[in-house]
Short mmCIF file of C-alpha atoms in Angstrom, two decimals:
data_model
loop_
_atom_site.label_atom_id
_atom_site.label_comp_id
_atom_site.label_asym_id
_atom_site.label_seq_id
_atom_site.Cartn_x
_atom_site.Cartn_y
_atom_site.Cartn_z
CA UNK A 29 77.02 83.85 68.46
CA UNK A 30 74.70 82.17 70.75
CA UNK A 31 71.13 82.36 69.72
CA UNK A 32 68.26 84.02 71.73
CA UNK A 33 64.58 84.23 71.36
CA UNK A 34 64.04 87.02 73.73
CA UNK A 35 66.60 89.90 74.79
CA UNK A 36 65.78 92.67 77.18
CA UNK A 37 67.48 95.89 76.45
CA UNK A 38 68.14 98.72 78.79
CA UNK A 39 67.30 101.45 76.62
CA UNK A 40 67.59 105.17 76.75
CA UNK A 41 67.40 106.17 73.21
CA UNK A 42 70.78 107.66 73.20
CA UNK A 43 73.50 106.83 70.81
CA UNK A 44 74.48 103.51 72.15
CA UNK A 45 71.25 101.92 72.79
CA UNK A 46 69.66 103.34 69.50
CA UNK A 47 71.90 101.37 67.40
CA UNK A 48 72.04 98.22 69.47
CA UNK A 49 68.39 97.19 68.69
CA UNK A 50 69.16 96.53 64.83
CA UNK A 51 72.58 95.22 65.98
CA UNK A 52 71.11 92.61 68.21
CA UNK A 53 68.64 91.45 65.42
CA UNK A 54 71.51 91.28 62.98
CA UNK A 55 73.78 89.28 65.01
CA UNK A 56 71.34 87.14 67.18
CA UNK A 57 69.09 85.68 64.45
CA UNK A 58 66.51 88.26 64.44
CA UNK A 59 65.65 87.86 68.14
CA UNK A 60 62.81 89.70 69.74
CA UNK A 61 64.22 92.76 71.46
CA UNK A 62 62.11 94.15 74.30
CA UNK A 63 63.53 97.71 75.21
CA UNK A 64 63.05 98.98 78.74
CA UNK A 65 63.49 102.54 79.69
CA UNK A 66 63.70 103.46 83.26
CA UNK A 67 62.17 106.76 84.19
CA UNK A 68 64.60 108.00 87.06
CA UNK A 69 63.99 111.60 86.58
CA UNK A 70 65.35 112.46 82.94
CA UNK A 71 62.17 114.20 81.61
CA UNK A 72 62.31 115.24 78.12
CA UNK A 73 64.64 112.61 77.09
CA UNK A 74 61.92 110.10 77.39
CA UNK A 75 59.84 111.87 74.87
CA UNK A 76 59.30 109.79 71.67
CA UNK A 77 61.12 106.84 72.85
CA UNK A 78 58.41 104.30 72.04
CA UNK A 79 58.14 105.38 68.52
CA UNK A 80 61.79 105.36 68.22
CA UNK A 81 62.25 101.90 69.75
CA UNK A 82 59.64 100.15 67.61
CA UNK A 83 60.82 101.99 64.39
CA UNK A 84 64.32 100.67 65.02
CA UNK A 85 63.18 96.89 65.58
CA UNK A 86 62.02 96.63 69.15
CA UNK A 87 58.97 94.69 69.80
CA UNK A 88 57.70 96.84 72.63
CA UNK A 89 58.92 99.43 74.96
CA UNK A 90 58.45 99.50 78.74
CA UNK A 91 58.82 102.94 80.43
CA UNK A 92 59.19 102.24 84.11
CA UNK A 93 58.53 105.05 86.65
CA UNK A 94 61.36 104.22 89.04
CA UNK A 95 61.41 107.62 90.44
CA UNK A 96 59.99 106.93 93.93
CA UNK A 97 62.12 103.85 94.63
CA UNK A 98 65.05 105.78 93.26
CA UNK A 99 64.83 108.50 95.78
CA UNK A 100 63.61 106.53 98.84
CA UNK A 101 65.57 103.18 98.35
CA UNK A 102 68.86 104.64 96.93
CA UNK A 103 69.14 108.35 97.24
CA UNK A 104 68.17 108.74 100.79
CA UNK A 105 70.40 105.87 102.17
CA UNK A 106 73.40 107.36 100.57
CA UNK A 107 72.69 110.93 101.61
CA UNK A 108 72.09 109.62 105.12
CA UNK A 109 75.56 107.98 105.01
CA UNK A 110 77.17 111.19 103.83
CA UNK A 111 78.92 109.06 100.98
CA UNK A 112 80.89 110.75 98.36
CA UNK A 113 83.16 109.32 95.93
CA UNK A 114 86.02 111.65 95.40
CA UNK A 115 83.67 114.65 95.70
CA UNK A 116 81.35 113.02 93.43
CA UNK A 117 77.73 112.58 94.53
CA UNK A 118 77.25 109.32 92.97
CA UNK A 119 74.51 110.22 90.58
CA UNK A 120 75.01 107.69 88.00
CA UNK A 121 76.23 105.12 90.37
CA UNK A 122 73.05 104.56 92.54
CA UNK A 123 70.76 104.86 89.61
CA UNK A 124 72.12 101.50 88.11
CA UNK A 125 71.17 98.99 90.68
CA UNK A 126 67.36 100.45 90.72
CA UNK A 127 67.37 99.86 87.01
CA UNK A 128 69.13 96.55 87.11
CA UNK A 129 66.60 95.07 89.66
CA UNK A 130 63.62 96.27 87.40
CA UNK A 131 65.39 94.62 84.16
CA UNK A 132 65.58 91.13 85.90
CA UNK A 133 61.99 91.51 86.98
CA UNK A 134 60.83 92.43 83.40
CA UNK A 135 63.06 89.45 81.93
CA UNK A 136 61.34 87.01 84.13
CA UNK A 137 57.75 88.27 83.16
CA UNK A 138 58.81 88.22 79.57
CA UNK A 139 60.73 84.99 79.59
CA UNK A 140 63.76 86.36 78.28
CA UNK A 141 67.20 84.44 78.25
CA UNK A 142 69.51 87.58 78.31
CA UNK A 143 69.64 91.15 79.21
CA UNK A 144 71.75 93.57 77.22
CA UNK A 145 73.11 97.01 78.09
CA UNK A 146 74.98 99.71 76.17
CA UNK A 147 77.82 100.41 78.57
CA UNK A 148 81.41 100.46 77.19
CA UNK A 149 83.98 98.21 78.23
CA UNK A 150 85.99 101.32 79.74
CA UNK A 151 83.35 102.22 82.05
CA UNK A 152 82.11 101.68 85.59
CA UNK A 153 78.47 101.11 84.58
CA UNK A 154 78.93 97.67 82.94
CA UNK A 155 79.90 96.64 86.37
CA UNK A 156 77.02 98.18 88.03
CA UNK A 157 74.37 96.84 85.74
CA UNK A 158 76.13 93.26 85.82
CA UNK A 159 76.42 92.91 89.58
CA UNK A 160 72.84 94.14 90.02
CA UNK A 161 71.72 91.46 87.47
CA UNK A 162 73.94 88.83 89.12
CA UNK A 163 72.32 89.69 92.53
CA UNK A 164 68.77 88.68 91.31
CA UNK A 165 69.46 86.04 88.67
CA UNK A 166 72.91 85.25 87.79
CA UNK A 167 71.33 82.48 85.32
CA UNK A 168 70.54 85.23 82.78
CA UNK A 169 72.95 85.76 80.07
CA UNK A 170 74.38 89.39 79.61
CA UNK A 171 75.07 90.88 76.22
CA UNK A 172 77.56 93.79 76.15
CA UNK A 173 78.07 94.76 72.57
CA UNK A 174 80.72 97.34 73.09
CA UNK A 175 82.98 94.45 74.26
CA UNK A 176 82.34 92.36 71.28
CA UNK A 177 81.25 94.45 68.28
CA UNK A 178 83.46 95.77 65.46
CA UNK A 179 82.68 99.60 66.30
CA UNK A 180 85.51 101.13 67.88
CA UNK A 181 84.25 104.78 68.49
CA UNK A 182 81.29 107.19 69.10
CA UNK A 183 82.09 108.27 65.31
CA UNK A 184 81.68 104.79 64.24
CA UNK A 185 78.37 104.48 66.04
CA UNK A 186 77.16 107.67 64.17
CA UNK A 187 78.16 106.02 60.87
CA UNK A 188 76.09 102.92 61.86
CA UNK A 189 73.15 104.98 62.73
CA UNK A 190 73.30 106.89 59.62
CA UNK A 191 73.61 103.87 57.53
CA UNK A 192 70.65 102.28 59.13
CA UNK A 193 68.55 105.47 59.13
CA UNK A 194 68.25 105.74 62.86
CA UNK A 195 67.42 109.42 64.03
CA UNK A 196 69.82 110.88 66.61
CA UNK A 197 69.59 113.84 68.74
CA UNK A 198 73.22 114.61 68.81
CA UNK A 199 75.77 115.55 65.93
CA UNK A 200 79.34 114.78 65.83
CA UNK A 201 80.22 118.16 67.15
CA UNK A 202 77.75 117.79 70.17
CA UNK A 203 78.59 114.31 71.05
CA UNK A 204 79.19 114.52 74.58
CA UNK A 205 78.36 111.19 76.51
CA UNK A 206 75.52 112.18 79.04
CA UNK A 207 73.84 110.69 81.78
CA UNK A 208 70.65 112.39 83.35
CA UNK A 209 68.36 111.62 85.98
CA UNK A 210 66.55 113.30 88.75
CA UNK A 211 69.74 113.80 90.85
CA UNK A 212 72.23 114.92 88.49
CA UNK A 213 73.74 115.28 84.87
CA UNK A 214 77.12 114.14 83.92
CA UNK A 215 79.08 115.24 80.85
CA UNK A 216 82.15 113.48 79.29
CA UNK A 217 84.06 113.19 75.92
CA UNK A 218 84.98 115.66 73.28
CA UNK A 219 86.99 118.62 74.77
CA UNK A 220 86.42 117.53 78.31
CA UNK A 221 88.84 114.55 77.70
CA UNK A 222 91.81 116.85 78.05
CA UNK A 223 92.02 118.08 81.72
CA UNK A 224 93.88 121.08 80.41
CA UNK A 225 90.48 122.51 78.86
CA UNK A 226 88.38 124.54 80.82
CA UNK A 227 84.76 123.42 80.61
CA UNK A 228 82.57 125.39 78.01
CA UNK A 229 79.67 125.92 80.63
CA UNK A 230 77.81 128.03 78.22
CA UNK A 231 77.57 125.03 75.83
CA UNK A 232 77.05 122.00 78.11
CA UNK A 233 75.13 123.29 81.27
CA UNK A 234 71.54 122.13 81.39
CA UNK A 235 70.21 122.05 85.10
CA UNK A 236 71.52 125.62 85.62
CA UNK A 237 73.92 128.31 84.98
CA UNK A 238 77.50 129.17 85.81
CA UNK A 239 78.25 131.20 89.04
CA UNK A 240 79.04 134.24 86.98
CA UNK A 241 75.62 134.13 85.40
CA UNK A 242 73.86 133.59 88.72
CA UNK A 243 71.67 136.52 90.23
CA UNK A 244 73.43 139.26 92.12
CA UNK A 245 70.84 138.73 95.12
CA UNK A 246 71.29 135.63 97.38
CA UNK A 247 68.38 133.14 97.69
CA UNK A 248 67.63 131.85 101.37
CA UNK A 249 66.15 128.33 101.66
CA UNK A 250 65.32 126.16 104.71
CA UNK A 251 65.27 122.61 104.86
CA UNK A 252 63.60 120.28 107.32
CA UNK A 253 64.80 116.86 108.14
CA UNK A 254 63.32 113.89 110.11
CA UNK A 255 65.84 111.35 111.04
CA UNK A 256 68.20 112.53 108.36
CA UNK A 257 65.72 112.57 105.49
CA UNK A 258 64.69 115.78 104.09
CA UNK A 259 60.85 116.14 104.34
CA UNK A 260 60.13 120.02 103.96
CA UNK A 261 61.51 123.17 102.03
CA UNK A 262 60.63 126.47 103.70
CA UNK A 263 57.89 124.86 105.89
CA UNK A 264 56.13 122.95 102.98
CA UNK A 265 56.11 119.32 103.19
CA UNK A 266 57.00 117.54 100.14
CA UNK A 267 57.59 113.96 98.71
CA UNK A 268 61.22 113.12 97.87
CA UNK A 269 60.79 113.62 94.05
CA UNK A 270 59.35 116.92 94.38
CA UNK A 271 61.63 118.08 97.08
CA UNK A 272 64.70 117.15 94.91
CA UNK A 273 63.12 118.91 91.84
CA UNK A 274 62.60 122.15 93.89
CA UNK A 275 66.10 122.14 95.07
CA UNK A 276 67.45 121.70 91.65
CA UNK A 277 65.57 124.55 90.35
CA UNK A 278 66.82 126.82 93.28
CA UNK A 279 70.41 125.35 93.19
CA UNK A 280 70.53 125.53 89.31
CA UNK A 281 69.66 129.19 89.06
CA UNK A 282 72.30 130.11 91.66
CA UNK A 283 75.10 128.12 90.16
CA UNK A 284 75.27 125.55 92.78
CA UNK A 285 76.42 121.95 92.33
CA UNK A 286 78.89 122.24 89.29
CA UNK A 287 81.70 119.86 89.80
CA UNK A 288 84.71 119.21 87.64
CA UNK A 289 86.83 116.30 88.36
CA UNK A 290 89.37 113.71 87.18
CA UNK A 291 88.25 110.58 89.09
CA UNK A 292 89.71 107.10 89.56
CA UNK A 293 87.35 104.65 87.84
CA UNK A 294 86.93 101.13 89.07
CA UNK A 295 88.41 99.51 85.96
CA UNK A 296 91.53 101.48 86.77
CA UNK A 297 91.90 104.55 84.46
CA UNK A 298 91.35 108.23 85.45
CA UNK A 299 88.62 109.78 83.65
CA UNK A 300 87.56 113.54 83.46
CA UNK A 301 83.73 114.57 83.85
CA UNK A 302 81.81 117.43 84.66
CA UNK A 303 78.84 116.71 87.04
CA UNK A 304 75.83 119.20 87.67
CA UNK A 305 73.99 118.16 90.85
CA UNK A 306 72.29 121.24 92.17
CA UNK A 307 69.69 119.89 94.52
CA UNK A 308 71.95 117.10 95.58
CA UNK A 309 74.86 119.42 96.59
CA UNK A 310 72.30 121.40 98.60
CA UNK A 311 71.14 118.46 100.51
CA UNK A 312 74.56 116.97 101.32
CA UNK A 313 75.51 120.37 102.57
CA UNK A 314 72.39 120.80 104.84
CA UNK A 315 72.60 117.38 106.09
CA UNK A 316 76.26 117.81 107.12
CA UNK A 317 75.41 121.03 108.95
CA UNK A 318 72.51 119.43 110.76
CA UNK A 319 74.65 116.39 112.01
CA UNK A 320 77.41 118.91 113.52
CA UNK A 321 74.93 119.57 116.25
CA UNK A 322 73.12 116.17 116.36
CA UNK A 323 75.74 113.61 116.41
CA UNK A 324 78.35 113.21 119.17
CA UNK A 325 82.10 113.47 118.31
CA UNK A 326 83.01 109.75 118.30
CA UNK A 327 80.18 108.69 116.28
CA UNK A 328 80.49 111.44 113.96
CA UNK A 329 84.28 110.59 113.15
CA UNK A 330 83.55 106.72 112.67
CA UNK A 331 80.67 107.58 110.62
CA UNK A 332 83.06 109.60 108.25
CA UNK A 333 85.13 106.46 107.88
CA UNK A 334 81.80 104.25 107.17
CA UNK A 335 80.88 107.00 104.55
CA UNK A 336 83.92 106.63 102.47
CA UNK A 337 83.30 102.56 102.56
CA UNK A 338 79.83 103.38 101.52
CA UNK A 339 80.92 105.64 98.75
CA UNK A 340 83.28 102.90 97.29
CA UNK A 341 80.42 100.21 97.58
CA UNK A 342 78.00 102.51 95.61
CA UNK A 343 80.54 103.52 93.05
CA UNK A 344 81.91 99.87 92.55
CA UNK A 345 78.07 98.64 91.85
CA UNK A 346 78.08 96.62 95.10
CA UNK A 347 74.66 97.83 96.28
CA UNK A 348 73.20 94.45 96.54
CA UNK A 349 75.67 93.04 99.11
CA UNK A 350 75.38 92.27 102.79
CA UNK A 351 78.07 94.86 103.71
CA UNK A 352 76.04 97.56 102.19
CA UNK A 353 72.88 96.46 104.04
CA UNK A 354 74.89 96.39 107.34
CA UNK A 355 76.33 99.73 106.78
CA UNK A 356 72.92 101.17 106.13
CA UNK A 357 71.58 99.76 109.38
CA UNK A 358 74.55 101.56 111.16
CA UNK A 359 73.74 104.86 109.46
CA UNK A 360 70.11 104.54 110.36
CA UNK A 361 70.87 104.17 114.00
CA UNK A 362 73.08 107.53 113.74
CA UNK A 363 70.25 109.10 112.11
CA UNK A 364 67.58 108.74 115.05
CA UNK A 365 68.33 112.29 116.27
CA UNK A 366 69.29 113.92 112.91
CA UNK A 367 66.04 115.92 113.00
CA UNK A 368 65.64 119.65 112.59
CA UNK A 369 65.95 122.57 110.40
CA UNK A 370 68.82 124.20 108.28
CA UNK A 371 68.92 127.55 106.89
CA UNK A 372 71.23 128.22 103.73
CA UNK A 373 72.11 131.12 101.75
CA UNK A 374 72.77 130.49 98.05
CA UNK A 375 74.92 132.82 96.20
CA UNK A 376 76.74 132.49 92.98
CA UNK A 377 77.69 128.97 93.33
CA UNK A 378 78.48 128.95 97.00
CA UNK A 379 76.20 127.60 100.01
CA UNK A 380 76.61 129.65 103.13
CA UNK A 381 75.27 128.45 106.38
CA UNK A 382 72.46 130.81 107.82
CA UNK A 383 71.50 128.81 110.84
CA UNK A 384 70.82 125.32 112.23
CA UNK A 385 68.27 124.30 114.98
CA UNK A 386 67.40 120.78 116.31
CA UNK A 387 65.24 119.45 119.28
CA UNK A 388 67.95 116.96 119.65
CA UNK A 389 71.00 119.49 119.53
CA UNK A 390 74.10 118.67 121.48
CA UNK A 391 75.18 122.05 121.46
CA UNK A 392 75.09 123.75 124.98
CA UNK A 393 75.27 127.52 124.50
CA UNK A 394 75.93 128.01 128.28
CA UNK A 395 78.82 125.43 128.39
CA UNK A 396 80.29 126.87 125.03
CA UNK A 397 79.90 130.43 126.01
CA UNK A 398 82.93 132.53 126.71
CA UNK A 399 80.67 133.99 129.57
CA UNK A 400 80.21 132.71 132.99
CA UNK A 401 78.75 129.33 133.62
CA UNK A 402 78.32 126.94 136.25
CA UNK A 403 78.97 123.36 134.73
CA UNK A 404 82.48 124.15 133.52
CA UNK A 405 85.28 124.68 135.81
CA UNK A 406 88.22 126.00 133.75
CA UNK A 407 90.79 125.01 136.23
CA UNK A 408 89.96 121.29 135.50
CA UNK A 409 91.62 121.80 132.09
CA UNK A 410 94.99 121.96 133.69
CA UNK A 411 94.80 118.41 134.97
CA UNK A 412 93.60 117.19 131.73
CA UNK A 413 96.41 118.75 129.56
CA UNK A 414 99.01 117.44 132.22
CA UNK A 415 97.67 113.82 131.68
CA UNK A 416 96.96 114.45 127.98
CA UNK A 417 100.65 115.61 127.43
CA UNK A 418 102.39 113.32 129.70
CA UNK A 419 104.05 111.17 126.95
CA UNK A 420 105.23 114.23 125.46
CA UNK A 421 106.74 115.67 128.60
CA UNK A 422 108.34 112.29 129.70
CA UNK A 423 110.06 111.86 126.20
CA UNK A 424 111.48 115.26 126.72
CA UNK A 425 112.70 114.73 130.15
CA UNK A 426 114.35 111.36 129.09
CA UNK A 427 115.88 112.93 126.00
CA UNK A 428 117.30 115.98 128.40
CA UNK A 429 118.79 113.27 130.73
CA UNK A 430 120.45 111.19 128.30
CA UNK A 431 121.82 114.38 126.50
CA UNK A 432 119.72 113.93 123.19
CA UNK A 433 118.96 116.99 121.26
CA UNK A 434 115.12 117.25 120.36
CA UNK A 435 114.36 115.66 117.03
CA UNK A 436 111.99 118.45 116.52
#
């Protein structure tokens, strides 16, 4: 294998990256390993990381607080676009470019020749990390142990950890593959690999409870938006990080945002996972409700097409591309009037609309009313229908003239 003096490791302290530190030193001439843990809101998972990283062979550990940039530069643009990938709210997807960018910055500061990640060769994250790295420095080498080492499974990794006296927080029985950040928590592996199995929510849920265990009394919440960005909860102004944490708390206790899906991975296979996104699910719902009164029909329908493309871009790791930037510019234009308040009722896994207002509303109660109004002449609709239905009427007339039976 190629020799390196310094390698930057994207480090979480989980199973994969815990064993990668000694593995790198064994296989790359005892190279210096500098671990980088990105704080994107995983809270307790960061506890004890420095001691663990140093004990297992790292020369140092950076713990980088990326929460603010994660929310403002990645979450908000995706929320404003309304981007969802097969119903998935992209929690892992848009965290990776934020981390990749910081990895390159630290590699430059440390004079490292390579960046290493613990993503498997079957997953999407390897693409997201590596495209992010290439966007800022394609000259850096990338080490992906899962693509080259002899370990074939997570059980093999546990065997390696035990042989090297590396402490783990999981056991073979609780060995789910998880990813946690401010926005979500994902669960994959073990019994979830069979789509026939119902998820054991009592065993896996961490950000909230199942709908069955939610309170019998509903929770009301009002969210304020400015140009598509959420700014207040129940009239209290909050920064983005605090706002998402508050909605995670409210959503979690009411069983909101549990999503069980078999998704189509970028690498070609189908994969089953369970996602917890309590606050994000509330925000997407509220934003969509507000847009219904603030955006005109043609823009809204075209934006839905753009949202699907944005979702594909984010999911596929193409954040640092001209197209993503151009889409966000279009979205920002559509959001200039998406300002107002949305009131929601949270009840046992459900989000129920309870009112929406905006100074830019396009909803005219007088025009839409079944009562008398002065700006809509109902007789006008007859001419509209005659013109709109002209092709249908002409075809029926010509079919009759030619003696053809209706194909319908």
